[in-house]
XYZ file of C-alpha atoms in Angstrom:
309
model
C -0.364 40.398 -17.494
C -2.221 40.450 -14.161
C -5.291 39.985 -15.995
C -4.055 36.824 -17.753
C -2.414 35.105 -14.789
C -6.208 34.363 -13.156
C -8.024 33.755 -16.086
C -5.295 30.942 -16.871
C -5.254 29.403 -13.662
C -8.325 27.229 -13.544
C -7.347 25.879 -17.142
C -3.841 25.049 -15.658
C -5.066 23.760 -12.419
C -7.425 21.557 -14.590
C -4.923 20.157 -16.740
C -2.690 18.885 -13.974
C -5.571 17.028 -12.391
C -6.701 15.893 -15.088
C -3.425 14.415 -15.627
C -2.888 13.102 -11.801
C -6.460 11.092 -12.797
C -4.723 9.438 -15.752
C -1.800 8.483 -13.639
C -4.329 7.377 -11.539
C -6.239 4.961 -13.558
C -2.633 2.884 -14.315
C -2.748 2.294 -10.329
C -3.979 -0.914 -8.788
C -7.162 -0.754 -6.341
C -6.565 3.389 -6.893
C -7.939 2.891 -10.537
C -11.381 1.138 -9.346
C -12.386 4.276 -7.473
C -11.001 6.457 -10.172
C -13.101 5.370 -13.319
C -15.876 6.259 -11.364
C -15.039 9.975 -11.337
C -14.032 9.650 -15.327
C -16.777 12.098 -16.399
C -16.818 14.814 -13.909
C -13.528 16.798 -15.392
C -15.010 17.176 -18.898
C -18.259 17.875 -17.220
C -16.606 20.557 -14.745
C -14.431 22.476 -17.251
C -17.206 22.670 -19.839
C -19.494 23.851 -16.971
C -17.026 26.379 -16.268
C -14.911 28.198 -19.320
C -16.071 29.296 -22.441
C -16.226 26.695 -25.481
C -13.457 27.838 -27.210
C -11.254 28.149 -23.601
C -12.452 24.411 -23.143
C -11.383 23.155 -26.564
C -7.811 24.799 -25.837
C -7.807 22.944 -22.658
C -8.145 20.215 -23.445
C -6.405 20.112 -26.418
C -3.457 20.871 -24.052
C -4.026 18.356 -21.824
C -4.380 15.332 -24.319
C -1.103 16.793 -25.821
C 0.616 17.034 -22.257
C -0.798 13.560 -22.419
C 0.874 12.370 -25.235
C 4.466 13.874 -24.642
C 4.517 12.087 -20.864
C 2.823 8.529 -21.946
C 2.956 8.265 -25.447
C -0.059 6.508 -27.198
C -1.842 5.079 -24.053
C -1.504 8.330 -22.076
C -3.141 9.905 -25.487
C -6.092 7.132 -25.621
C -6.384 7.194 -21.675
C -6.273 11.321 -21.882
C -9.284 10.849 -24.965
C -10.956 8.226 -22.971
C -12.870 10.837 -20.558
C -14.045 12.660 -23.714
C -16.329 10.105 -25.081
C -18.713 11.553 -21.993
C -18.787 15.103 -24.068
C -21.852 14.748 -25.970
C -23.794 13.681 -22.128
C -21.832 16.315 -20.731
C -23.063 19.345 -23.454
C -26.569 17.813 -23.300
C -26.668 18.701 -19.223
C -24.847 21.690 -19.955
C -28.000 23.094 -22.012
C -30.584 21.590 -19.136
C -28.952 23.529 -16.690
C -28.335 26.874 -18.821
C -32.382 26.649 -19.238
C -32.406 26.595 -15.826
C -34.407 23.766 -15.705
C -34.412 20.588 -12.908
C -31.494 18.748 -12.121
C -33.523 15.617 -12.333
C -34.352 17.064 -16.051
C -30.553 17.502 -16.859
C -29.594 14.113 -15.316
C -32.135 12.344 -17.813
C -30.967 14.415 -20.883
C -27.538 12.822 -19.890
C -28.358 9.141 -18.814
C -30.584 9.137 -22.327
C -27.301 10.965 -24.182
C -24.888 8.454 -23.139
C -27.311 5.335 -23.774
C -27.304 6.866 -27.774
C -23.711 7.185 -27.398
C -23.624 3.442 -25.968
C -25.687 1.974 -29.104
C -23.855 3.792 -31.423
C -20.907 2.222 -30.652
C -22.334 -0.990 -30.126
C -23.813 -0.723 -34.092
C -20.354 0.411 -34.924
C -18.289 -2.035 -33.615
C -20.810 -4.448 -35.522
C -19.983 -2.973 -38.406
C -16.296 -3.735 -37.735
C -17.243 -7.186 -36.909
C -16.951 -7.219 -33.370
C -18.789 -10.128 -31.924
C -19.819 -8.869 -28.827
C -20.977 -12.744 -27.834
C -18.109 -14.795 -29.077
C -15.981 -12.450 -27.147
C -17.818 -13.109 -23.782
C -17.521 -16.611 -24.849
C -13.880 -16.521 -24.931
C -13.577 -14.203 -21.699
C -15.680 -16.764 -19.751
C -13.684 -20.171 -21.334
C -10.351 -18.147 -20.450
C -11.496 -17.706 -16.832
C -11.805 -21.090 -15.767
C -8.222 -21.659 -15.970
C -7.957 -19.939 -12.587
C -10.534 -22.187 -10.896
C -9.686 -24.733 -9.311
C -9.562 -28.027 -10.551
C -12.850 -28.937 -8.560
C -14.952 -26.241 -10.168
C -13.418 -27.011 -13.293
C -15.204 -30.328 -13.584
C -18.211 -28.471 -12.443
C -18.574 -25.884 -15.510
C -19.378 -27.652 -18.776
C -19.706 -25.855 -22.593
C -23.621 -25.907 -21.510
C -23.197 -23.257 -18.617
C -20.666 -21.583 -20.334
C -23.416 -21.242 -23.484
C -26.398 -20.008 -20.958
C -23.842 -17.627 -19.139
C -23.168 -16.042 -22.327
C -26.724 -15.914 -23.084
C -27.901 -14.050 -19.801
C -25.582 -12.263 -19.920
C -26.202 -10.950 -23.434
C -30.305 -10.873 -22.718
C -28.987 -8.810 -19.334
C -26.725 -5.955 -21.628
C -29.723 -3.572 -21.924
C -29.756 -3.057 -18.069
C -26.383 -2.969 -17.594
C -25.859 0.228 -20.173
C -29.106 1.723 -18.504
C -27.152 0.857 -14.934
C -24.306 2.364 -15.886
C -25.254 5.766 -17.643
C -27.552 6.484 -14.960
C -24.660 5.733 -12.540
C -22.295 7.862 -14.396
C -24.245 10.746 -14.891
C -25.603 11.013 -11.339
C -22.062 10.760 -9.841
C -21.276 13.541 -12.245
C -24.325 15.660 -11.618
C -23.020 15.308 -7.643
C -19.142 15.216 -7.289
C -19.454 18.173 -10.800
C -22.076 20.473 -9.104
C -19.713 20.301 -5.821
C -16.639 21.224 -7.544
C -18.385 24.146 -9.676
C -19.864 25.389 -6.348
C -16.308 25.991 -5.237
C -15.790 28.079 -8.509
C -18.777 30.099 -8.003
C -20.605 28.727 -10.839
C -25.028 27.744 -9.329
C -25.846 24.655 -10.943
C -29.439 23.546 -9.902
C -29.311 20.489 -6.905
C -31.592 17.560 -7.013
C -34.932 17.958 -4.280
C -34.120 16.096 -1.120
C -34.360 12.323 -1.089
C -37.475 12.083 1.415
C -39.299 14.259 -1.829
C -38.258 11.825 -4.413
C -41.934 9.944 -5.457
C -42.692 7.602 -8.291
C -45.923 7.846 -9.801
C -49.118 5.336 -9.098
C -48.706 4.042 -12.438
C -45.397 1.796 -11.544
C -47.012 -0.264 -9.719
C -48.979 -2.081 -12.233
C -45.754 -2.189 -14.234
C -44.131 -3.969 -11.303
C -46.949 -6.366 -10.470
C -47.529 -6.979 -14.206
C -43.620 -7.284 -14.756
C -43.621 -9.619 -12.025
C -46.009 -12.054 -12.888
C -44.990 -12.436 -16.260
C -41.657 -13.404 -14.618
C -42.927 -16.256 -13.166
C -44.813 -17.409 -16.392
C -42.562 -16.308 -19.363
C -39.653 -18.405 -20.296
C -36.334 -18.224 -23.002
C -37.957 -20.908 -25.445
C -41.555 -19.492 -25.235
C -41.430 -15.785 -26.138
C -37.690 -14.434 -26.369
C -38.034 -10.812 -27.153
C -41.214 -10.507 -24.360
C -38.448 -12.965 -21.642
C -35.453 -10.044 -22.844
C -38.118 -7.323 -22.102
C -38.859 -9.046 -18.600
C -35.924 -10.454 -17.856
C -34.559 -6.441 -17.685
C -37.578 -4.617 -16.361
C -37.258 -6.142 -13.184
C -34.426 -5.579 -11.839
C -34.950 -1.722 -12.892
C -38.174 -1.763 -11.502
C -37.191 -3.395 -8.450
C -34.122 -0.740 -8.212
C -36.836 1.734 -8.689
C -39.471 0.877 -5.554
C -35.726 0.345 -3.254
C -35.367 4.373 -4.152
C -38.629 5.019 -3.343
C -38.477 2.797 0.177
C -35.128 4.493 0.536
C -37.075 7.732 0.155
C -40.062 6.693 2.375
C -37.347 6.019 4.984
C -35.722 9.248 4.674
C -39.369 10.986 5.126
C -40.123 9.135 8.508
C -36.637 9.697 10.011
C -36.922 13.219 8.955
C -40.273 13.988 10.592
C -39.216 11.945 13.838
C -36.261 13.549 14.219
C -34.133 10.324 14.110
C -31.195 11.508 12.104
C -29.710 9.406 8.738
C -29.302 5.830 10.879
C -32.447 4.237 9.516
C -32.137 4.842 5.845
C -27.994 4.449 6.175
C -28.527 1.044 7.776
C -30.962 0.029 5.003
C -28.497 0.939 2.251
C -25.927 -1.010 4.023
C -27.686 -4.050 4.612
C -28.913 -4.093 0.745
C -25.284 -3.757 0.067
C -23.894 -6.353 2.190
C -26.954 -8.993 1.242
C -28.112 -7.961 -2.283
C -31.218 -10.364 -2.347
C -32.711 -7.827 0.608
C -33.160 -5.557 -2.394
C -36.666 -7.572 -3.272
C -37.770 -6.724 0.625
C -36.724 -3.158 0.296
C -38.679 -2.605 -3.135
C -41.662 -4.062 -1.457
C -41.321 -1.161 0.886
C -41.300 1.228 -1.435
C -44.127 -0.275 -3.356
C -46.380 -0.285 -0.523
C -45.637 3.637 0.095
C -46.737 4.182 -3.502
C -49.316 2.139 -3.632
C -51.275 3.337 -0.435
C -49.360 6.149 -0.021
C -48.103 5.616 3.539
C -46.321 8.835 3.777
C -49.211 10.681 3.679
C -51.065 8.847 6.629
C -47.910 9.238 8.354
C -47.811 12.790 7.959
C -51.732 13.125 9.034
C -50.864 11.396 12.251
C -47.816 13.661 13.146
């Protein structure tokens, strides 16, 4: 009996946060800062039991689910689980003992299969994915007021729709790599508490993007200005999405660069803090920031900088 007691109490503990987290996504403003955090349980437990103890456990918490909200508390308690196939292909990255970056891939390119799949699926099912962005959009202009309304004719509703459809592949890429690295951080925190090593990213002033970008970037961006929708609309699609990942891509590496000098000096976190902030606050500083970054790769200021300290 006094052997059973511990090895039950992480499962238990588990199951009654994982069901505070459902109660929590059914709470205004609370729920927005929830979904966020909708991977790291499955992530956690899987990290930390045996397969077998994690299938019990959660089959105990979608049924404790189930008996307290009925159908929705079942699909919200299954709705975590649909990270699971991400979750066991980190799980194997970091068993190898290989680096975090590594595992964080595996799962970002694990839950962009998991994406399309569902995306043929519901296809298959005929779910139009554009029609029903048309009818979102058309339903949300009752709420503007009538001066806007007058504004917004079937023509901007039809090129909404459209970028917004040519704009879905960065969004999924967006939002696994999101999901995953909040998972790889808030998981690796809560396993540390258990005891369990899993293998932390290098510090951000070591993060470095290879020479190679930058021709990407410049090449990316000067077909921006040149291709258009009506000319070439699978290279505009291609364009139209590498930028803004590209972009996001030199901000990390001026966010890095930033991180390096401040280090070095001795200058604390302000700089590269107040640089995050300000993108925040004014996203179009972004395109500055990247510029940064692209500079550091491209004539690799860190290095001089280092030569002169």
């Amino acid at each position: 009996m006094n052997r059973i007691l511990p090895s039950l109490r992480l499962p238990l503990l588990w199951v009654a946060g994982y069901l505070i987290m459902l109660v929590l996504f059914l709470v205004p403003v609370l729920n927005l800062v929830t979904i966020n955090f909708i991977m790291v349980p499955v992530f956690f437990l899987y990290m930390a039991v045996s397969r077998t103890k994690f299938a019990l456990t959660a089959a105990a918490a979608l049924l404790a689910a189930y008996l307290l909200g009925g159908t929705l508390g079942l699909v919200l308690g299954a709705l975590p689980l649909f990270f699971l196939p991400s979750v066991i292909a980190m799980q194997r990255m970091y068993r190898k003992r290989n680096l975090a970056r590594l595992a964080i891939l595996s799962g970002t390119l694990t839950l962009l299969a998991e994406l399309l799949v569902l995306l043929v699926v519901s296809k298959l099912f005929g779910y139009n994915l554009v029609e029903s962005l048309r009818t979102m959009l058309t339903d949300s202009l009752v709420s503007l007021p009538e001066a806007w309304k007058s504004m917004v004719t079937p023509e901007t509703i039809d090129n909404s729709v459209y970028y917004v459809i040519q704009s879905l592949p960065v969004f999924m890429i967006a939002f696994c790599v999101w999901y995953v690295f909040v998972c790889h951080a808030a998981g690796r925190w809560l396993l540390r508490k258990t005891g369990v090593t899993v293998p932390a990213l290098s510090p951000v002033r070591k993060w470095k993007l290879p020479k190679s970008l930058v021709w990407y970037y410049l090449a990316v961006m000067i077909l921006d200005f040149m291709v258009k929708p009506d000319s070439d609309p699978f290279l505009f699609t291609v364009v139209w999405n590498l930028l803004p990942l590209l972009t996001f891509a030199f901000a990390v590496q001026a966010l890095s660069f930033l991180s390096y000098v401040t280090y070095h000096k001795r200058k604390g976190r302000f700089l590269p803090a107040a640089a995050v902030c300000l993108t925040i606050l004014f996203p179009p500083f972004i395109y500055l920031f990247s510029m940064v970054g692209l500079f550091d790769t491209m004539f690799a200021i860190r290095e001089r900088f280092a030569d002169k300290s």
